[in-house]
Tab-separated table of C-alpha atoms in Angstrom:
chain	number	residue	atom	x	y	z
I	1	UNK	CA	-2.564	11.909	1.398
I	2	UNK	CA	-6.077	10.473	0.408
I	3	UNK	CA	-7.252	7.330	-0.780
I	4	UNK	CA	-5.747	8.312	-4.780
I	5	UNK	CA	-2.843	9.169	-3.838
I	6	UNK	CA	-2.177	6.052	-1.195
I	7	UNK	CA	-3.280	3.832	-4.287
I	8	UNK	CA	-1.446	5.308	-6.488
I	9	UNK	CA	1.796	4.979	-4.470
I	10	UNK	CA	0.966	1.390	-3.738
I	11	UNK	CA	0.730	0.624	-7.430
I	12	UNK	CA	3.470	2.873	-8.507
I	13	UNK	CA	6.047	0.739	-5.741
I	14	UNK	CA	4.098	-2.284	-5.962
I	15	UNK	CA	4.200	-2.951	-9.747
I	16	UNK	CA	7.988	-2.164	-9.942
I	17	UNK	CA	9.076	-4.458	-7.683
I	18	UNK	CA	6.572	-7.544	-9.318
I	19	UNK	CA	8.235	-7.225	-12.098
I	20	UNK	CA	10.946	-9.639	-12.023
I	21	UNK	CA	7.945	-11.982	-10.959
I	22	UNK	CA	6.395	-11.835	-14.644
I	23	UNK	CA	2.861	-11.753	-15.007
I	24	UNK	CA	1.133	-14.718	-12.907
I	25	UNK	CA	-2.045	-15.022	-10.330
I	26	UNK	CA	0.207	-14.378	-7.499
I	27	UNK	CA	2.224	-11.490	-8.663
I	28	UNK	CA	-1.550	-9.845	-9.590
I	29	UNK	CA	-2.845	-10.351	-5.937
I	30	UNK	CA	-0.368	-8.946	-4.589
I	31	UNK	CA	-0.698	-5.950	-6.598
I	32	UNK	CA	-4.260	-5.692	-6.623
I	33	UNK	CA	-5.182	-6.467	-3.063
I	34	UNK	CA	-2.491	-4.410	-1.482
I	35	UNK	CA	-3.260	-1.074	-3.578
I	36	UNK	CA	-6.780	-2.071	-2.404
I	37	UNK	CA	-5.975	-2.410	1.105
I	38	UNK	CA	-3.817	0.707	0.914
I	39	UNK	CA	-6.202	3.175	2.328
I	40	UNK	CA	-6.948	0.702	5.152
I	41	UNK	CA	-5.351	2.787	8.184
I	42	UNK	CA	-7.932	5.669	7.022
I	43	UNK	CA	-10.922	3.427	9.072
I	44	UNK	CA	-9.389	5.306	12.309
I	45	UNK	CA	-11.687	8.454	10.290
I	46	UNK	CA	-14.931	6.409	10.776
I	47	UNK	CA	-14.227	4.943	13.796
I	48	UNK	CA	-13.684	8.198	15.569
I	49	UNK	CA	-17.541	8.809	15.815
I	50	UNK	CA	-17.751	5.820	18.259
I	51	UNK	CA	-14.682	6.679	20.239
I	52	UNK	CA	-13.082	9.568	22.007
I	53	UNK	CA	-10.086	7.633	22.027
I	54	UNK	CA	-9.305	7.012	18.510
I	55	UNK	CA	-7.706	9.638	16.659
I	56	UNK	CA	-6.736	10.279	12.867
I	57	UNK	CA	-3.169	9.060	12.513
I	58	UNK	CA	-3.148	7.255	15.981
I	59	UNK	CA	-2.618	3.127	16.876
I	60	UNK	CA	-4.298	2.736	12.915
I	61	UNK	CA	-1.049	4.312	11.286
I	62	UNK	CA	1.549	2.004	12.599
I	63	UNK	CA	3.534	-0.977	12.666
I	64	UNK	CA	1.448	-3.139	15.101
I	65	UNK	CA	-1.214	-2.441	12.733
I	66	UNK	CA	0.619	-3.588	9.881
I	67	UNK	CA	0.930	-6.667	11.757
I	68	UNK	CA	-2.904	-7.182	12.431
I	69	UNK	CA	-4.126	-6.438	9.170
I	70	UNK	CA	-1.021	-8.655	7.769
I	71	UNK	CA	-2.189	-11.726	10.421
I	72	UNK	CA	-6.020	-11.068	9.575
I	73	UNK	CA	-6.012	-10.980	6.531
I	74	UNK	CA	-3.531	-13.942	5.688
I	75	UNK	CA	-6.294	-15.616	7.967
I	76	UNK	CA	-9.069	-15.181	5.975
I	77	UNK	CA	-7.354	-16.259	2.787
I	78	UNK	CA	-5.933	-18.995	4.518
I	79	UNK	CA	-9.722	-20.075	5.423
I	80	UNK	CA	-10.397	-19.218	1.469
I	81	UNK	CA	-7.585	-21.081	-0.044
I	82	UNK	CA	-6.876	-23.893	2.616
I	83	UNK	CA	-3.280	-23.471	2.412
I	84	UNK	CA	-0.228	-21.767	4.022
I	85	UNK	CA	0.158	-19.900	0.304
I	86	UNK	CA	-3.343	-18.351	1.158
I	87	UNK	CA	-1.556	-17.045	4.404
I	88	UNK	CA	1.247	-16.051	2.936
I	89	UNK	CA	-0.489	-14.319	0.596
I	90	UNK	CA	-2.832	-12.441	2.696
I	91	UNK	CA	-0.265	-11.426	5.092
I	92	UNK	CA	2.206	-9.664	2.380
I	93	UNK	CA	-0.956	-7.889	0.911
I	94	UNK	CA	-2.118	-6.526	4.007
I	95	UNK	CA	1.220	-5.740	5.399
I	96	UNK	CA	2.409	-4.232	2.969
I	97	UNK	CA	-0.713	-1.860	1.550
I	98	UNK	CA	-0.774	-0.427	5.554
I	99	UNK	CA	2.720	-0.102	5.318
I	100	UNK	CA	3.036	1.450	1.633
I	101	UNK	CA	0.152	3.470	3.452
I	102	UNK	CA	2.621	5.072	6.350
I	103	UNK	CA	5.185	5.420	3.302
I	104	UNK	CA	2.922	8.370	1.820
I	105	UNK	CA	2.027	9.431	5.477
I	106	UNK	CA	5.639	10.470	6.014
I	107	UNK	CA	5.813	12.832	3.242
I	108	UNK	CA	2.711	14.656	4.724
I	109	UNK	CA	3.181	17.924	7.271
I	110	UNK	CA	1.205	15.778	9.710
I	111	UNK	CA	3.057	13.779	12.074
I	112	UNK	CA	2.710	10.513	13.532
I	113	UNK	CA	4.378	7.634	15.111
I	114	UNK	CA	4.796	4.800	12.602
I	115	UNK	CA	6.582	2.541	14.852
I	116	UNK	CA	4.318	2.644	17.857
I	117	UNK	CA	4.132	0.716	20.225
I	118	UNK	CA	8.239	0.073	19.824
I	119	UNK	CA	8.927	3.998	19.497
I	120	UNK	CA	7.062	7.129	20.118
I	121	UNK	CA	9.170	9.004	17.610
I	122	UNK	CA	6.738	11.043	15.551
I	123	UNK	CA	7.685	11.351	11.817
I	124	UNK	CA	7.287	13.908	8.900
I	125	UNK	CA	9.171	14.993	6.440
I	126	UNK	CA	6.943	17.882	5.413
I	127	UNK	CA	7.230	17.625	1.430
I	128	UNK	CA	3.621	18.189	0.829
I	129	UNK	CA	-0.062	18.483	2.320
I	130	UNK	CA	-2.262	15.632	2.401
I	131	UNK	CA	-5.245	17.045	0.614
I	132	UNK	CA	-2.505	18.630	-1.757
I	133	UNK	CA	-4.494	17.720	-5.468
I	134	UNK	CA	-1.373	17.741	-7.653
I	135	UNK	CA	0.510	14.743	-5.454
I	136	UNK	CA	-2.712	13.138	-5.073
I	137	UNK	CA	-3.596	13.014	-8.876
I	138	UNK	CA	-0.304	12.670	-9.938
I	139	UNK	CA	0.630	9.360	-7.571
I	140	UNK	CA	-2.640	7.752	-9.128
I	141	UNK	CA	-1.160	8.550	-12.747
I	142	UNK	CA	2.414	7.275	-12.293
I	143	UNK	CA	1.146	4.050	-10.289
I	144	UNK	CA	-1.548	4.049	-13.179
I	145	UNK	CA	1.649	4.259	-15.895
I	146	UNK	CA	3.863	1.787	-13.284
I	147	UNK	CA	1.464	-1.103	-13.682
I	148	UNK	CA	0.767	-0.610	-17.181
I	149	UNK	CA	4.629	-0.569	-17.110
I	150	UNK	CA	4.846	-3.986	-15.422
I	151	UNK	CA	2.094	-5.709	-18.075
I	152	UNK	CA	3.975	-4.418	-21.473
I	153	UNK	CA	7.370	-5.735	-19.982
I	154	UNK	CA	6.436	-8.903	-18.846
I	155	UNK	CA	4.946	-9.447	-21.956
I	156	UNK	CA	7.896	-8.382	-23.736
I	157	UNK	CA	6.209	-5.339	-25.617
I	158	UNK	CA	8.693	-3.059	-24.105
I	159	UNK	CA	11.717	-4.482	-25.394
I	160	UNK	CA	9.937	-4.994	-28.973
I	161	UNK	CA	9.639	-1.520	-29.303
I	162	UNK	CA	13.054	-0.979	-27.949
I	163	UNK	CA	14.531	-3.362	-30.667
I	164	UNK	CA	12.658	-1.833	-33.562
I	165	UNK	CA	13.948	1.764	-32.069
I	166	UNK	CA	17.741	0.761	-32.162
């Protein structure tokens, strides 16, 4: 999957489950900076140039990377905010974009080991190609439609229409 389509996952997944968190600063964040950070694992791409040992879909596209980005991350916006909520916050976005990331991996013909280092199982369940335009465009458009989703029913538009409907 490219960067679209990881984004556009992230959103679509992302905006659905902020929604019974109404429309607020932290609710945002999390939306924004972890469709942001979604295409994070993809670095392993341009760090291969300096490395023999790094590969596409290697130590980048797993758990234990989850956890770093989650840990570094909640550190810096614990430095920016000064608080534990910076942390907190940080770590979820981070987390979660790398792992919303693998999410969209495993529907890709190319397999990998998402839970490395705790299990070498490689995973794919082979429902479409990565570069596969359709998927890619489409995931953008329904995360697109998911957020815009999340705004009109937190601000009650969606059940206005709904009323004047029935």
């Amino acid at each position: 999957m490219y960067s679209k389509g990881h984004a556009g996952l992230t959103l679509l997944i992302t905006s659905l489950l902020m929604i019974p968190f109404g429309i607020n600063e932290t609710a945002l964040i999390i939306i924004v900076f972890s469709t942001g950070l979604s295409s994070l694992p993809d670095i392993d791409m341009s760090l291969r140039k300096y490395s023999k040992l790094l590969h596409h879909r290697g130590p980048t596209h797993s758990i234990l990377f989850a956890l770093i980005a989650g840990i570094s991350f909640g550190l810096l916006l614990y430095y920016g905010y000064g608080t534990l909520y910076g942390f907190g916050i940080g770590f979820i976005t981070a987390f979660w974009g790398v792992i919303s990331h693998l999410i969209g991996d495993m529907f890709t013909y190319h397999a990998f080991k998402p839970l490395w280092p705790f299990s070498n199982k490689e995973v794919a369940l082979g429902l479409c190609s990565a570069s596969d335009r359709s998927v890619n465009e489409g995931l953008i458009t329904l995360g697109s439609a998911a957020f815009i989703f999340y705004l009109l029913y937190n601000e009650g538009i969606i059940q206005e229409i709904l009323q004047s409907l029935l």
